[in-house]
mmCIF file of C-alpha atoms in Angstrom:
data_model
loop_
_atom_site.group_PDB
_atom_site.id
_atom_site.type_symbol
_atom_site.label_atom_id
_atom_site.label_comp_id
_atom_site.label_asym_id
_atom_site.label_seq_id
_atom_site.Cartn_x
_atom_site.Cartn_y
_atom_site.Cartn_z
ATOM 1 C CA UNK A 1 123.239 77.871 -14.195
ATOM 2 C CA UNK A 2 122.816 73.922 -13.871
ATOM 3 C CA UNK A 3 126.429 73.873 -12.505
ATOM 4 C CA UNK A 4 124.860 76.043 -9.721
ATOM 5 C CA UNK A 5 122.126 74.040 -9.299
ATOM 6 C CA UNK A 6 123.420 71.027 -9.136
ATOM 7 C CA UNK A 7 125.949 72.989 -6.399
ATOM 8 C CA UNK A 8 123.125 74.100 -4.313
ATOM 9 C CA UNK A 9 121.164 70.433 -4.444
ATOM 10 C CA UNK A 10 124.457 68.414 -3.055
ATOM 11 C CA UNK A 11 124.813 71.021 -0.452
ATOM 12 C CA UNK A 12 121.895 70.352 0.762
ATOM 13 C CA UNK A 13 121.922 66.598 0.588
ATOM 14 C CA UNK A 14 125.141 66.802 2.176
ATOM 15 C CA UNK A 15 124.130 69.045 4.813
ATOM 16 C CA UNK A 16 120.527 66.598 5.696
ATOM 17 C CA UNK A 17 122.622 63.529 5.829
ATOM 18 C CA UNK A 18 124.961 65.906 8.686
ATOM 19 C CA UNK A 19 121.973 67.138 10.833
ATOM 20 C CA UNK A 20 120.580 63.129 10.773
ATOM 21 C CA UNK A 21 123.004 62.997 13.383
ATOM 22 C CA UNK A 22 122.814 66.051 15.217
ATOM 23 C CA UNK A 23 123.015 65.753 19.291
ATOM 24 C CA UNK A 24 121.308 69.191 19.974
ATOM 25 C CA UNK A 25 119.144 67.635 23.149
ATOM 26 C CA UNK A 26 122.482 66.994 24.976
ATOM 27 C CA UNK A 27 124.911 69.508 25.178
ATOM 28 C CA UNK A 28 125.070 73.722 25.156
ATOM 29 C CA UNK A 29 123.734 72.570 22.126
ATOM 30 C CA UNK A 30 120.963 71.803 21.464
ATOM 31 C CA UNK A 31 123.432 73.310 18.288
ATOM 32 C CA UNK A 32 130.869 99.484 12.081
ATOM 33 C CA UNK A 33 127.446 100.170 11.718
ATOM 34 C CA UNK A 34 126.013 98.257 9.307
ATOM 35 C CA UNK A 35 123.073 99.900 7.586
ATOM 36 C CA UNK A 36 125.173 100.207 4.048
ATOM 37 C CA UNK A 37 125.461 97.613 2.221
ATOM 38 C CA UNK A 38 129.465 96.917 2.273
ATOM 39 C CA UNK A 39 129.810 93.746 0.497
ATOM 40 C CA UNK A 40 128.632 92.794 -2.679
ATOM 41 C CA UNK A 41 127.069 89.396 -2.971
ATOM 42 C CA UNK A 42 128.145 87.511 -5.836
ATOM 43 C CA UNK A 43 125.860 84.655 -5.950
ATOM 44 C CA UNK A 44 122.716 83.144 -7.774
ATOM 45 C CA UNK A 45 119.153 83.823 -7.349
ATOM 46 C CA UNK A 46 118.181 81.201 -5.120
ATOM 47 C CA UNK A 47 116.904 78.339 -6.185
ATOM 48 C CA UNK A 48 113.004 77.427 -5.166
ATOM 49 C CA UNK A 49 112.122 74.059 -3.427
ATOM 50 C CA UNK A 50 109.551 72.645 -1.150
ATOM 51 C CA UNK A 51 105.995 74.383 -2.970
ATOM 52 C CA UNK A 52 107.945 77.403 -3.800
ATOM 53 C CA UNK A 53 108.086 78.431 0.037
ATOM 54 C CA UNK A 54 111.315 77.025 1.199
ATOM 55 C CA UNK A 55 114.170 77.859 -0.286
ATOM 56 C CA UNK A 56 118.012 76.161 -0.035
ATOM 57 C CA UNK A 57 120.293 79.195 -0.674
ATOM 58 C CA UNK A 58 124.308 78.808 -0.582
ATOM 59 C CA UNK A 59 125.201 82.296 0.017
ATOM 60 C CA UNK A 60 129.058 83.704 -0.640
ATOM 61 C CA UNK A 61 131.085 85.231 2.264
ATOM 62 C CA UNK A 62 133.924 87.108 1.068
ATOM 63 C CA UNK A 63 135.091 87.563 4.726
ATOM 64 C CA UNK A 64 135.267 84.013 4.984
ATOM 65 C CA UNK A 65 136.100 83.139 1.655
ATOM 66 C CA UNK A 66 133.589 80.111 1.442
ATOM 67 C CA UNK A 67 129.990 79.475 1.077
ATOM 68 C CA UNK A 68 127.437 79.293 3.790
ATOM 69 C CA UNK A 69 123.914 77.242 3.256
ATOM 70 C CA UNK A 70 120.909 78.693 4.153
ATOM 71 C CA UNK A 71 117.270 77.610 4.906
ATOM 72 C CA UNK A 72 115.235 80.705 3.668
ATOM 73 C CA UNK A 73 111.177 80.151 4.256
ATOM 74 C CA UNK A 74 109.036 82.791 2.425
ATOM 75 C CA UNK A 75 104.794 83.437 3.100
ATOM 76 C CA UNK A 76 102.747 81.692 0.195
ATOM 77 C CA UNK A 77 101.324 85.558 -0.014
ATOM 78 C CA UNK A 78 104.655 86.476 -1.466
ATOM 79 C CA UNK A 79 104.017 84.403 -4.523
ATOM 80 C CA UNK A 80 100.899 85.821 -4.848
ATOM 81 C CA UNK A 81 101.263 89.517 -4.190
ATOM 82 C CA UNK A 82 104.105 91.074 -5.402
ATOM 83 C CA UNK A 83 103.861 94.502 -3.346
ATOM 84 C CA UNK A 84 103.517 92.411 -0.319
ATOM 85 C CA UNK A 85 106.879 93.056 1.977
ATOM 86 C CA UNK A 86 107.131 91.164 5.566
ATOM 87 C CA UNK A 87 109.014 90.833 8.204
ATOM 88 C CA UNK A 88 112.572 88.604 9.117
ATOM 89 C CA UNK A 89 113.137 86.368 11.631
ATOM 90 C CA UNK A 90 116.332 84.859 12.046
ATOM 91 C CA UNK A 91 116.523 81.116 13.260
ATOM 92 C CA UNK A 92 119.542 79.720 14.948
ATOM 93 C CA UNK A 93 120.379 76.440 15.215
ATOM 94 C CA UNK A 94 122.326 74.675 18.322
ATOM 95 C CA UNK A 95 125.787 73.295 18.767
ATOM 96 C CA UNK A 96 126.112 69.769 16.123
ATOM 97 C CA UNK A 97 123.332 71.729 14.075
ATOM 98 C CA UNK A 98 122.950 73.127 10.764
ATOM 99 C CA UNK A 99 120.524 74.989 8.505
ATOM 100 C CA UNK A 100 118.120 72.154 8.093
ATOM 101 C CA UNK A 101 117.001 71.622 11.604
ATOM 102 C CA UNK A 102 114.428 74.393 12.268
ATOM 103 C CA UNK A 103 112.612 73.005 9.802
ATOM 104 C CA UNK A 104 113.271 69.436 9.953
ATOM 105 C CA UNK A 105 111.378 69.858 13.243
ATOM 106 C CA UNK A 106 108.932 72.606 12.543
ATOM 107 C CA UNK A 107 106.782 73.172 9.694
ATOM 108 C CA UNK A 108 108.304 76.766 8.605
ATOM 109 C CA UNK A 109 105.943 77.498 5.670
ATOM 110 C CA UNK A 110 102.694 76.971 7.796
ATOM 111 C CA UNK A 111 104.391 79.399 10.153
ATOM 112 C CA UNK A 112 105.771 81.463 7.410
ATOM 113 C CA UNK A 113 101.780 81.663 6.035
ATOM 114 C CA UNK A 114 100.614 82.184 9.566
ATOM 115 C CA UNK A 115 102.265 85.069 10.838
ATOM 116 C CA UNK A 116 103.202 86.704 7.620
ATOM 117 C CA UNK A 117 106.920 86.713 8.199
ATOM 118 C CA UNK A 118 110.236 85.221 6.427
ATOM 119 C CA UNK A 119 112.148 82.826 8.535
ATOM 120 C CA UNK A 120 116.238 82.760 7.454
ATOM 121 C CA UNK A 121 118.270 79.995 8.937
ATOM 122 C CA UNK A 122 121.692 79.798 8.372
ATOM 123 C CA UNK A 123 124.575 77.306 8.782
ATOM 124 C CA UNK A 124 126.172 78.301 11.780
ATOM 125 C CA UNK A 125 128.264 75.100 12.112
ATOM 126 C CA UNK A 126 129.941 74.781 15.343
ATOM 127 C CA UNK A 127 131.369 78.583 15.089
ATOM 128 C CA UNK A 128 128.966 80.191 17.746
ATOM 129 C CA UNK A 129 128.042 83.126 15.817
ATOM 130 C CA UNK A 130 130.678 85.499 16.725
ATOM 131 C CA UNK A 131 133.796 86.929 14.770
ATOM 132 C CA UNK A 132 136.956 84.408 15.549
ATOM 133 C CA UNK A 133 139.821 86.441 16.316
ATOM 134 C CA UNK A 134 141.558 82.999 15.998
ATOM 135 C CA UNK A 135 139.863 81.850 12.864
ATOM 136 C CA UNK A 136 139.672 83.616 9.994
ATOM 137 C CA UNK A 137 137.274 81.072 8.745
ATOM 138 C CA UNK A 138 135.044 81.410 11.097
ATOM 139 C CA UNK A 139 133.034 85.012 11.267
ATOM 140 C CA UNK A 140 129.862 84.406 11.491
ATOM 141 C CA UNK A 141 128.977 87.655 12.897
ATOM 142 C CA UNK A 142 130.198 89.551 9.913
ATOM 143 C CA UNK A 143 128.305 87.139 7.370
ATOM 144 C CA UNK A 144 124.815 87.004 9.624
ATOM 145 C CA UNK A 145 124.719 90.509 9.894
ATOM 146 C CA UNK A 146 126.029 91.600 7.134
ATOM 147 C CA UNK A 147 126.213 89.410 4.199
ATOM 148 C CA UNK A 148 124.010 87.154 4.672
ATOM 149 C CA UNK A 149 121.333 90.331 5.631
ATOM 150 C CA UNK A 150 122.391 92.028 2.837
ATOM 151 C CA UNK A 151 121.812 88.784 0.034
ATOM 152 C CA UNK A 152 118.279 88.309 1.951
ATOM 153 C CA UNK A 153 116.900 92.130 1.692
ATOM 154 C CA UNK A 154 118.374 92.169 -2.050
ATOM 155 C CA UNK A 155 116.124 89.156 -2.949
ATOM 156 C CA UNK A 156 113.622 88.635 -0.659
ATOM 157 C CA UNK A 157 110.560 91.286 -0.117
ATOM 158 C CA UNK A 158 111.349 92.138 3.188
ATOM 159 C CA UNK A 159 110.730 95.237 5.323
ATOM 160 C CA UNK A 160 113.802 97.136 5.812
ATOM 161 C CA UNK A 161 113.970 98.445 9.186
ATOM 162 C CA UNK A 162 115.055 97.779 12.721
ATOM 163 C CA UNK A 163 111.383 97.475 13.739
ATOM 164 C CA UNK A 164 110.421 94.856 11.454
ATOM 165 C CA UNK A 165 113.813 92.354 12.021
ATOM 166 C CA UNK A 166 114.219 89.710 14.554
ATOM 167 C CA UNK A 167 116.886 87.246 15.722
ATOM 168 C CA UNK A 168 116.492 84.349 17.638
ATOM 169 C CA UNK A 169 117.928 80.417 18.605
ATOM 170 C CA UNK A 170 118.222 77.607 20.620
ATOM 171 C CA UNK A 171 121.409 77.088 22.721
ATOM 172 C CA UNK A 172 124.415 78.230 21.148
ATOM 173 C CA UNK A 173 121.941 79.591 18.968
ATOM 174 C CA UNK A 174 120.536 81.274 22.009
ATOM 175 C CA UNK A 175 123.851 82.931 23.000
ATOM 176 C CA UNK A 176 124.108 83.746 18.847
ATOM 177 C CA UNK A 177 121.091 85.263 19.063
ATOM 178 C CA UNK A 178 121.336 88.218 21.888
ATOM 179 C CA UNK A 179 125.135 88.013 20.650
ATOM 180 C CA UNK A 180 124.687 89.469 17.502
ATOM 181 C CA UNK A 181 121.302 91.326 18.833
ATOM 182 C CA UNK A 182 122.742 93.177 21.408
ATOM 183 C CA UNK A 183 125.707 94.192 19.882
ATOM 184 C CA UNK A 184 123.801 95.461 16.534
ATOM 185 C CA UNK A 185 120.637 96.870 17.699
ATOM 186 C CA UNK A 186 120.528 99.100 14.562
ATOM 187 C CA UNK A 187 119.487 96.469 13.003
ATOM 188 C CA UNK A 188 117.434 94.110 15.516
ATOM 189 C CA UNK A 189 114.912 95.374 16.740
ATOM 190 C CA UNK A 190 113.845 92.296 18.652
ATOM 191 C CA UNK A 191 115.830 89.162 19.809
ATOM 192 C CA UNK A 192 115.332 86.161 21.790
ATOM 193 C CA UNK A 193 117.053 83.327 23.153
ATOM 194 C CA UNK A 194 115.591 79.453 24.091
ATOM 195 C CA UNK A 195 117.661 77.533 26.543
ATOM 196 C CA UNK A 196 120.470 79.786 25.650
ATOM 197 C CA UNK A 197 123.980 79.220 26.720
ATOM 198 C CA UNK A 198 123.989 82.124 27.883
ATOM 199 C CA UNK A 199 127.890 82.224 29.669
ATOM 200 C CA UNK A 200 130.348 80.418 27.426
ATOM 201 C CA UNK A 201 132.555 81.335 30.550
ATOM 202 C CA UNK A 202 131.209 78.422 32.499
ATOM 203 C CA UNK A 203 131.907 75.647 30.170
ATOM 204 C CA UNK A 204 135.366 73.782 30.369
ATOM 205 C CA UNK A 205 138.256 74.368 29.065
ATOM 206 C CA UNK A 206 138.370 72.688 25.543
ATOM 207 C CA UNK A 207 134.449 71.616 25.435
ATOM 208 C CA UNK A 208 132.073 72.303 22.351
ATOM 209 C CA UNK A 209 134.565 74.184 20.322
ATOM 210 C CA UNK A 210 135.015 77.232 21.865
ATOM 211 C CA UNK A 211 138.578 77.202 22.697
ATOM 212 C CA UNK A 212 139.002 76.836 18.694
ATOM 213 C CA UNK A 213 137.451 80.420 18.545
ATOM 214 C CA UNK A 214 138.412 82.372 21.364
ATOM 215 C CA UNK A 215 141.371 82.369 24.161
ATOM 216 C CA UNK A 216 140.183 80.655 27.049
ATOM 217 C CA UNK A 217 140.856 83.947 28.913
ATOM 218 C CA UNK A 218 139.324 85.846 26.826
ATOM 219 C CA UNK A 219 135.862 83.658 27.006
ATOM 220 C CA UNK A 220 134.248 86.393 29.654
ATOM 221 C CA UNK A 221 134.463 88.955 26.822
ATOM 222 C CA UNK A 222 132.617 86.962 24.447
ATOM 223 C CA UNK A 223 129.630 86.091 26.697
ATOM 224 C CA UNK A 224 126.473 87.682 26.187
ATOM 225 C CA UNK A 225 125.803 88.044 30.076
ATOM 226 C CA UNK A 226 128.569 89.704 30.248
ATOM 227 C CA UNK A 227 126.907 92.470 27.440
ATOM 228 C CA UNK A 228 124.152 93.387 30.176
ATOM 229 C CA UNK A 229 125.686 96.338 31.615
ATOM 230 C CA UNK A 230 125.588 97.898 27.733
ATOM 231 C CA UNK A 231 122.537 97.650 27.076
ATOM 232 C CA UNK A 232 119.945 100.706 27.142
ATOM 233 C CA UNK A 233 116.571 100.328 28.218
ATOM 234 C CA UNK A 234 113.651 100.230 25.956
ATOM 235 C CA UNK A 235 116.451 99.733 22.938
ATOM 236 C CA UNK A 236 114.906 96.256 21.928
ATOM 237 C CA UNK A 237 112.226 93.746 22.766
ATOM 238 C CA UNK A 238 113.849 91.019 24.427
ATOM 239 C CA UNK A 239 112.289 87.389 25.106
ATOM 240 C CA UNK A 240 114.361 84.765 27.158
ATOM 241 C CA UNK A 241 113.281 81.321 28.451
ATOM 242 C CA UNK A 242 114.464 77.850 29.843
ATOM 243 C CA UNK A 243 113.037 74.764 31.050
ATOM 244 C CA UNK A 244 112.876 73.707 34.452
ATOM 245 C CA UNK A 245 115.061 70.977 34.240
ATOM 246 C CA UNK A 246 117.532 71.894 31.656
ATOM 247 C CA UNK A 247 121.058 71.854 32.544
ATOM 248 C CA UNK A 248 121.286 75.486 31.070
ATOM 249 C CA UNK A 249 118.752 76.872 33.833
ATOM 250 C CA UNK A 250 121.160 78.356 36.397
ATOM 251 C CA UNK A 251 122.580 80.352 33.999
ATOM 252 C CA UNK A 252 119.696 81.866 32.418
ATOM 253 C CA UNK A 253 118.476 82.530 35.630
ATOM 254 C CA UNK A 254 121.393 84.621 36.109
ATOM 255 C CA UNK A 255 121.370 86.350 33.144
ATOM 256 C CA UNK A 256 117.573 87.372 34.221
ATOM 257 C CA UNK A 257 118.972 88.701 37.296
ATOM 258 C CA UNK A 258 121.515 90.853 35.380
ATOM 259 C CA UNK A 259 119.016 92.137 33.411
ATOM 260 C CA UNK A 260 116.738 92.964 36.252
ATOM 261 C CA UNK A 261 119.535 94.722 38.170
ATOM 262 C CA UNK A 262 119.893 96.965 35.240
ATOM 263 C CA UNK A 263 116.898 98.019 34.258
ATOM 264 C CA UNK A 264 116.396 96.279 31.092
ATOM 265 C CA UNK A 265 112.665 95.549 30.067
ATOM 266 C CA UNK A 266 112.592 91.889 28.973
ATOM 267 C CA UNK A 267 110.207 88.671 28.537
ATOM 268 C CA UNK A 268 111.116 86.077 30.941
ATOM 269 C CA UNK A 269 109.824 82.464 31.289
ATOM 270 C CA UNK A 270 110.640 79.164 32.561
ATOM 271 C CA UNK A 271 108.344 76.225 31.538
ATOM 272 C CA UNK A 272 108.456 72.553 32.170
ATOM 273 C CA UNK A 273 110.766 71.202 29.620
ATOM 274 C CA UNK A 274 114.331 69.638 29.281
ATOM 275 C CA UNK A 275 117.234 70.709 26.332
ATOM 276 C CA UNK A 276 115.303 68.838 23.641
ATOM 277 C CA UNK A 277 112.978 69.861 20.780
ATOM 278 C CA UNK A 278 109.963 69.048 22.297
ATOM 279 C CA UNK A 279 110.708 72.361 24.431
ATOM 280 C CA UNK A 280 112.154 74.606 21.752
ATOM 281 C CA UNK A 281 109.264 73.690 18.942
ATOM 282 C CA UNK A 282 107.303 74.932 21.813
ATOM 283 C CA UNK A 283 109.036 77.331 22.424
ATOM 284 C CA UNK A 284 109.113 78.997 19.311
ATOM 285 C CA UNK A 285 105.784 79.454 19.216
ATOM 286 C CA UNK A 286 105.729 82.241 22.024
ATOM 287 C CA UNK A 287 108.955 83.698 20.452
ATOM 288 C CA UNK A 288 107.048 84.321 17.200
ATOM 289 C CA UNK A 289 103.468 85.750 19.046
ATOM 290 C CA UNK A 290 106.466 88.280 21.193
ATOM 291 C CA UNK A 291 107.690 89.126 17.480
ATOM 292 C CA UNK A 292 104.127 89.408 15.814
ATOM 293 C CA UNK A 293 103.466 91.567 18.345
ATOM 294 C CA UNK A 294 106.187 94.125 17.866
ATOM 295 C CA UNK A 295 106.041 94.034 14.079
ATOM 296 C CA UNK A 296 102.370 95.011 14.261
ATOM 297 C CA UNK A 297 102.961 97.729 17.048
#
């Protein structure tokens, strides 16, 4: 058990010392059903930091064959009531990100004690949050739906149902987000996306990694715009915004559009702002009342 320890602790010096030099202000940044419970998790309890709230959890993929950190952020409540169960929201980070940065930014537990949820943010590196059909190292949309779910509902007192679990990000957290939420919406019954980029299609050829996960050609495919015509209406509860003046706004705007032509209900906003924190902390804020709000209904 101290080995394990001591594993978890360098992890997550290693990964702080990483995110000190994260660029997620300047670029697309910032940074089959699967209801059973297919693979087991062989992995510690996680180990408590931070006033017992939040928690630095490495978390086993067996698709990938590695571990994954993991910020997990828990209600003070759940310490003190041990019926209590609450809801999940999932954080995602931005391109040069990691685990660390939602709450190297935000203060997760006041949050966490505020709205009586569980925040989970994982390491999605620079592997955009999708399945690789190039890189078998990279599937991220196996171990964030399915593993990493899985490990969180097997230790955390969570609700278990579609209505009470959310996803949500920044950037290519943003496109993880609706990625993974529109393509699973057994499981989420909410999702959101802040200064998402929203059509990997539009980004040159070799830039921010994606070339390394999919075929260039095959980019359209992988874009979550491109999911619109899918979706069914009144499925989830959708939130979407972008600042005015970030570089990201044209195609969000778009994607609003889409979603417009076809029917789909959604929550669309545009406020001052830029692709930087200030915007996204701010952000959050409304993503988390547009979640509160479906939990409770």
């Amino acid at each position: 058990m101290r080995q394990l320890v001591v594993k978890i602790l360098i992890c997550a010096v290693v990964s702080a010392t990483c995110c000190m030099s994260c660029t997620a202000g300047s670029a697309p940044s910032a940074r089959v059903k699967t209801t059973k419970k297919t693979v087991k998790q062989e992995v510690a309890k996680p180990e408590k930091v931070d006033n017992n709230q939040v928690q630095i959890v490495a978390v086993k993929s067996a698709k990938m064959g590695r571990d994954i950190n993991n910020v997990i952020v828990v209600p003070k409540e759940a310490a003190e009531d041990n019926s209590a169960k609450f809801p999940v929201v999932y954080l995602l980070h931005g391109y040069d990100g990691c685990h660390l940065d939602w709450n190297n930014h935000v203060d997760l537990a006041a949050l966490a004690n505020k709205y009586g949820m569980i925040f989970v943010c994982p390491d999605g590196q620079n592997n955009w949050y999708l399945d690789s059909p190039i890189d078998p190292r990279s599937q991220y949309e196996t171990y964030v739906t399915q593993e990493l779910r899985n490990y969180v509902e097997d230790n955390y007192p969570t609700i278990n149902d579609v209505e009470h679990r959310a996803i949500t990000g920044l950037s290519m957290g943003g496109h993880g987000a609706l990625w993974l939420g529109w393509r699973h919406p057994e499981i989420y019954g909410s999702c959101g996306s802040m200064s998402g980029a929203v059509d990997i299609s539009t980004i040159k050829k070799g830039g921010f990694g994606i070339d390394k996960l999919v075929k260039y050609e095959e980019r359209k495919a992988y874009s979550v715009i491109n999911l619109v015509p899918n979706l069914k209406e009144g499925q989830q509860n959708i939130i979407i915004d972008d600042g005015t003046s970030d570089f990201l706004i044209k195609e969000n705007r778009a994607l609003h559009a889409a979603l417009l032509k076809h029917g789909i209900t959604h929550n669309y906003s545009e406020r001052p702002g830029r692709h930087t924190w200030k915007y996204w902390v701010e952000s959050l804020s409304h993503h988390l009342d547009f979640f509160a709000q479906h939990f409770k209904d």
